[in-house]
PDB file of C-alpha atoms in Angstrom:
ATOM      1  CA  MET A   1       0.000   0.000   0.000  1.00 84.00           C
ATOM      2  CA  ILE A   2       1.533   3.283  -1.105  1.00 87.00           C
ATOM      3  CA  ALA A   3       0.363   6.442   0.655  1.00 87.00           C
ATOM      4  CA  ASP A   4       1.673   9.853   1.650  1.00 84.00           C
ATOM      5  CA  ARG A   5       2.786  11.038   5.093  1.00 85.00           C
ATOM      6  CA  GLY A   6      -0.777  11.868   6.124  1.00 85.00           C
ATOM      7  CA  TYR A   7      -1.478   8.150   6.525  1.00 85.00           C
ATOM      8  CA  ASP A   8       1.485   7.534   8.843  1.00 87.00           C
ATOM      9  CA  MET A   9      -0.570   6.465  11.865  1.00 87.00           C
ATOM     10  CA  ASN A  10      -0.103   3.395  14.016  1.00 86.00           C
ATOM     11  CA  ASN A  11      -3.679   2.126  13.574  1.00 89.00           C
ATOM     12  CA  ILE A  12      -3.456   2.369   9.768  1.00 89.00           C
ATOM     13  CA  LEU A  13      -0.062   0.653   9.735  1.00 88.00           C
ATOM     14  CA  GLU A  14      -1.405  -2.155  11.945  1.00 90.00           C
ATOM     15  CA  LEU A  15      -4.399  -2.607   9.630  1.00 92.00           C
ATOM     16  CA  ILE A  16      -2.071  -2.894   6.629  1.00 90.00           C
ATOM     17  CA  GLU A  17       0.075  -5.460   8.454  1.00 90.00           C
ATOM     18  CA  LYS A  18      -3.035  -7.496   9.376  1.00 93.00           C
ATOM     19  CA  GLN A  19      -3.822  -7.788   5.680  1.00 93.00           C
ATOM     20  CA  GLN A  20      -0.256  -9.037   5.108  1.00 93.00           C
ATOM     21  CA  ALA A  21       0.571  -6.112   2.843  1.00 89.00           C
ATOM     22  CA  THR A  22       3.622  -3.897   2.773  1.00 87.00           C
ATOM     23  CA  ALA A  23       3.189  -0.271   3.786  1.00 87.00           C
ATOM     24  CA  VAL A  24       5.178   2.197   1.704  1.00 88.00           C
ATOM     25  CA  ILE A  25       4.442   5.299   3.745  1.00 88.00           C
ATOM     26  CA  PRO A  26       7.150   7.814   4.670  1.00 88.00           C
ATOM     27  CA  SER A  27       7.382   8.706   8.347  1.00 88.00           C
ATOM     28  CA  ARG A  28       6.136  12.046   9.569  1.00 87.00           C
ATOM     29  CA  LYS A  29       8.754  14.505  10.755  1.00 87.00           C
ATOM     30  CA  HIS A  30       7.529  14.488  14.382  1.00 87.00           C
ATOM     31  CA  ARG A  31       7.530  10.671  14.730  1.00 86.00           C
ATOM     32  CA  LYS A  32      10.009   9.614  17.403  1.00 85.00           C
ATOM     33  CA  ILE A  33      11.029   6.398  15.653  1.00 85.00           C
ATOM     34  CA  GLN A  34      11.503   7.006  11.936  1.00 86.00           C
ATOM     35  CA  ARG A  35      10.565   4.037   9.766  1.00 84.00           C
ATOM     36  CA  THR A  36      12.380   3.205   6.548  1.00 84.00           C
ATOM     37  CA  CYS A  37      10.582   3.653   3.250  1.00 83.00           C
ATOM     38  CA  ASP A  38      11.240   2.214  -0.188  1.00 85.00           C
ATOM     39  CA  TRP A  39      11.653   5.537  -2.016  1.00 86.00           C
ATOM     40  CA  TRP A  40      11.955   3.931  -5.432  1.00 88.00           C
ATOM     41  CA  LEU A  41       8.542   2.323  -4.980  1.00 87.00           C
ATOM     42  CA  TYR A  42       7.130   5.489  -3.401  1.00 86.00           C
ATOM     43  CA  LYS A  43       7.939   7.424  -6.592  1.00 87.00           C
ATOM     44  CA  GLU A  44       5.448   5.205  -8.430  1.00 86.00           C
ATOM     45  CA  ARG A  45       2.711   6.944  -6.424  1.00 86.00           C
ATOM     46  CA  HIS A  46       3.384  10.096  -8.435  1.00 85.00           C
ATOM     47  CA  LEU A  47       2.479   8.297 -11.668  1.00 85.00           C
ATOM     48  CA  VAL A  48      -0.846   7.179 -10.231  1.00 85.00           C
ATOM     49  CA  GLU A  49      -1.601  10.697  -8.951  1.00 87.00           C
ATOM     50  CA  CYS A  50      -0.882  12.101 -12.416  1.00 87.00           C
ATOM     51  CA  LEU A  51      -3.207   9.542 -14.000  1.00 85.00           C
ATOM     52  CA  PHE A  52      -6.080  10.555 -11.721  1.00 84.00           C
ATOM     53  CA  ASN A  53      -5.369  14.218 -12.468  1.00 88.00           C
ATOM     54  CA  LYS A  54      -5.453  13.623 -16.231  1.00 88.00           C
ATOM     55  CA  ARG A  55      -8.702  11.671 -15.948  1.00 86.00           C
ATOM     56  CA  LYS A  56     -10.328  14.612 -14.178  1.00 84.00           C
ATOM     57  CA  HIS A  57      -9.748  16.753 -17.269  1.00 86.00           C
ATOM     58  CA  TYR A  58     -12.695  14.896 -18.785  1.00 85.00           C
ATOM     59  CA  ARG A  59     -15.677  16.841 -17.503  1.00 86.00           C
ATOM     60  CA  ARG A  60     -17.940  13.818 -17.675  1.00 83.00           C
ATOM     61  CA  LEU A  61     -15.679  11.949 -15.234  1.00 84.00           C
ATOM     62  CA  ALA A  62     -15.009  14.870 -12.905  1.00 83.00           C
ATOM     63  CA  THR A  63     -18.683  15.673 -12.320  1.00 85.00           C
ATOM     64  CA  ARG A  64     -20.090  12.152 -12.854  1.00 84.00           C
ATOM     65  CA  TYR A  65     -23.059  12.912 -15.069  1.00 85.00           C
ATOM     66  CA  ASP A  66     -23.829   9.220 -15.614  1.00 84.00           C
ATOM     67  CA  LYS A  67     -26.519   7.695 -13.421  1.00 88.00           C
ATOM     68  CA  LEU A  68     -25.589   4.081 -14.053  1.00 91.00           C
ATOM     69  CA  SER A  69     -22.287   2.780 -12.754  1.00 91.00           C
ATOM     70  CA  CYS A  70     -21.793   0.635 -15.874  1.00 92.00           C
ATOM     71  CA  THR A  71     -22.019   3.743 -18.095  1.00 92.00           C
ATOM     72  CA  PHE A  72     -19.557   5.593 -15.869  1.00 91.00           C
ATOM     73  CA  ALA A  73     -17.170   2.607 -15.907  1.00 92.00           C
ATOM     74  CA  ALA A  74     -17.405   2.390 -19.697  1.00 93.00           C
ATOM     75  CA  PHE A  75     -16.487   6.050 -20.140  1.00 92.00           C
ATOM     76  CA  LEU A  76     -13.728   5.686 -17.550  1.00 91.00           C
ATOM     77  CA  SER A  77     -12.277   2.856 -19.644  1.00 93.00           C
ATOM     78  CA  LEU A  78     -12.613   4.919 -22.805  1.00 92.00           C
ATOM     79  CA  ALA A  79     -10.886   7.910 -21.202  1.00 91.00           C
ATOM     80  CA  SER A  80      -8.068   5.664 -19.958  1.00 91.00           C
ATOM     81  CA  ILE A  81      -7.577   4.235 -23.451  1.00 93.00           C
ATOM     82  CA  LEU A  82      -7.494   7.746 -24.939  1.00 91.00           C
ATOM     83  CA  LEU A  83      -4.876   8.838 -22.396  1.00 90.00           C
ATOM     84  CA  TRP A  84      -2.789   5.748 -23.134  1.00 90.00           C
ATOM     85  CA  LEU A  85      -2.995   6.385 -26.889  1.00 91.00           C
ATOM     86  CA  LYS A  86      -1.944  10.020 -26.421  1.00 89.00           C
ATOM     87  CA  THR A  87       1.045   8.889 -24.371  1.00 87.00           C
ATOM     88  CA  LYS A  88       2.073   6.282 -26.951  1.00 89.00           C
ATOM     89  CA  ALA A  89       1.672   8.781 -29.806  1.00 87.00           C
ATOM     90  CA  ALA A  90       3.874  11.282 -27.979  1.00 85.00           C
ATOM     91  CA  GLN A  91       6.510   8.595 -27.361  1.00 85.00           C
ATOM     92  CA  MET A  92       6.484   7.573 -31.024  1.00 86.00           C
ATOM     93  CA  GLU A  93       6.696  11.185 -32.176  1.00 83.00           C
ATOM     94  CA  HIS A  94       9.663  11.753 -29.864  1.00 81.00           C
ATOM     95  CA  ALA A  95      11.421   8.634 -31.193  1.00 79.00           C
ATOM     96  CA  ILE A  96      10.830   9.672 -34.809  1.00 79.00           C
ATOM     97  CA  LYS A  97      12.075  13.210 -34.180  1.00 76.00           C
ATOM     98  CA  LYS A  98      15.150  11.774 -32.492  1.00 72.00           C
ATOM     99  CA  GLU A  99      15.854   9.596 -35.533  1.00 70.00           C
ATOM    100  CA  ILE A 100      15.250  12.549 -37.848  1.00 66.00           C
ATOM    101  CA  SER A 101      17.805  14.647 -35.991  1.00 64.00           C
ATOM    102  CA  VAL A 102      20.376  11.869 -36.454  1.00 58.00           C
ATOM    103  CA  ARG A 103      19.658  11.457 -40.164  1.00 57.00           C
ATOM    104  CA  ILE A 104      19.148  15.087 -41.099  1.00 56.00           C
ATOM    105  CA  GLY A 105      22.731  15.467 -42.233  1.00 54.00           C
ATOM    106  CA  GLU A 106      22.569  12.275 -44.323  1.00 55.00           C
ATOM    107  CA  ASP A 107      19.300  12.548 -46.170  1.00 54.00           C
ATOM    108  CA  GLU A 108      17.276  15.761 -46.421  1.00 51.00           C
ATOM    109  CA  VAL A 109      14.576  14.033 -48.521  1.00 49.00           C
ATOM    110  CA  PHE A 110      13.909  11.530 -45.710  1.00 52.00           C
ATOM    111  CA  TYR A 111      13.276  14.428 -43.321  1.00 52.00           C
ATOM    112  CA  THR A 112      10.798  16.243 -45.566  1.00 52.00           C
ATOM    113  CA  SER A 113       8.828  13.106 -46.454  1.00 53.00           C
ATOM    114  CA  LEU A 114       8.558  12.059 -42.808  1.00 54.00           C
ATOM    115  CA  LYS A 115       7.543  15.558 -41.754  1.00 55.00           C
ATOM    116  CA  SER A 116       4.563  15.456 -44.117  1.00 58.00           C
ATOM    117  CA  VAL A 117       3.449  12.077 -42.715  1.00 56.00           C
ATOM    118  CA  LEU A 118       3.569  13.065 -39.023  1.00 59.00           C
ATOM    119  CA  PRO A 119       0.240  14.267 -37.601  1.00 58.00           C
ATOM    120  CA  GLN A 120       0.246  17.733 -36.073  1.00 58.00           C
ATOM    121  CA  TYR A 121      -0.861  17.917 -32.421  1.00 47.00           C
TER     122      TYR A 121
END
């Protein structure tokens, strides 16, 4: 279970241990005994927070207009797929631009033909 410092309480930590899970929660500054935290794993929390933030950009998800939970879940899946596709498209565009910058000295025609094929965002 990954959480921020606000969840660093003994009763929450005991509940996590009862469920035989690992708590990745940094210790609060005022705690007398500082616990160790897997900071590499804790950084993954940032990715999840960013995902929730990006999902809230879809007004339909942020305000929950849908009455039925199945309709809401369907749009949530659709929004997640759209976000994933945008991320993959950006990664591909970056890789292509990187290859273009390497080849620009070799073949100017390759650069112009690829530039016309790339979609503009």
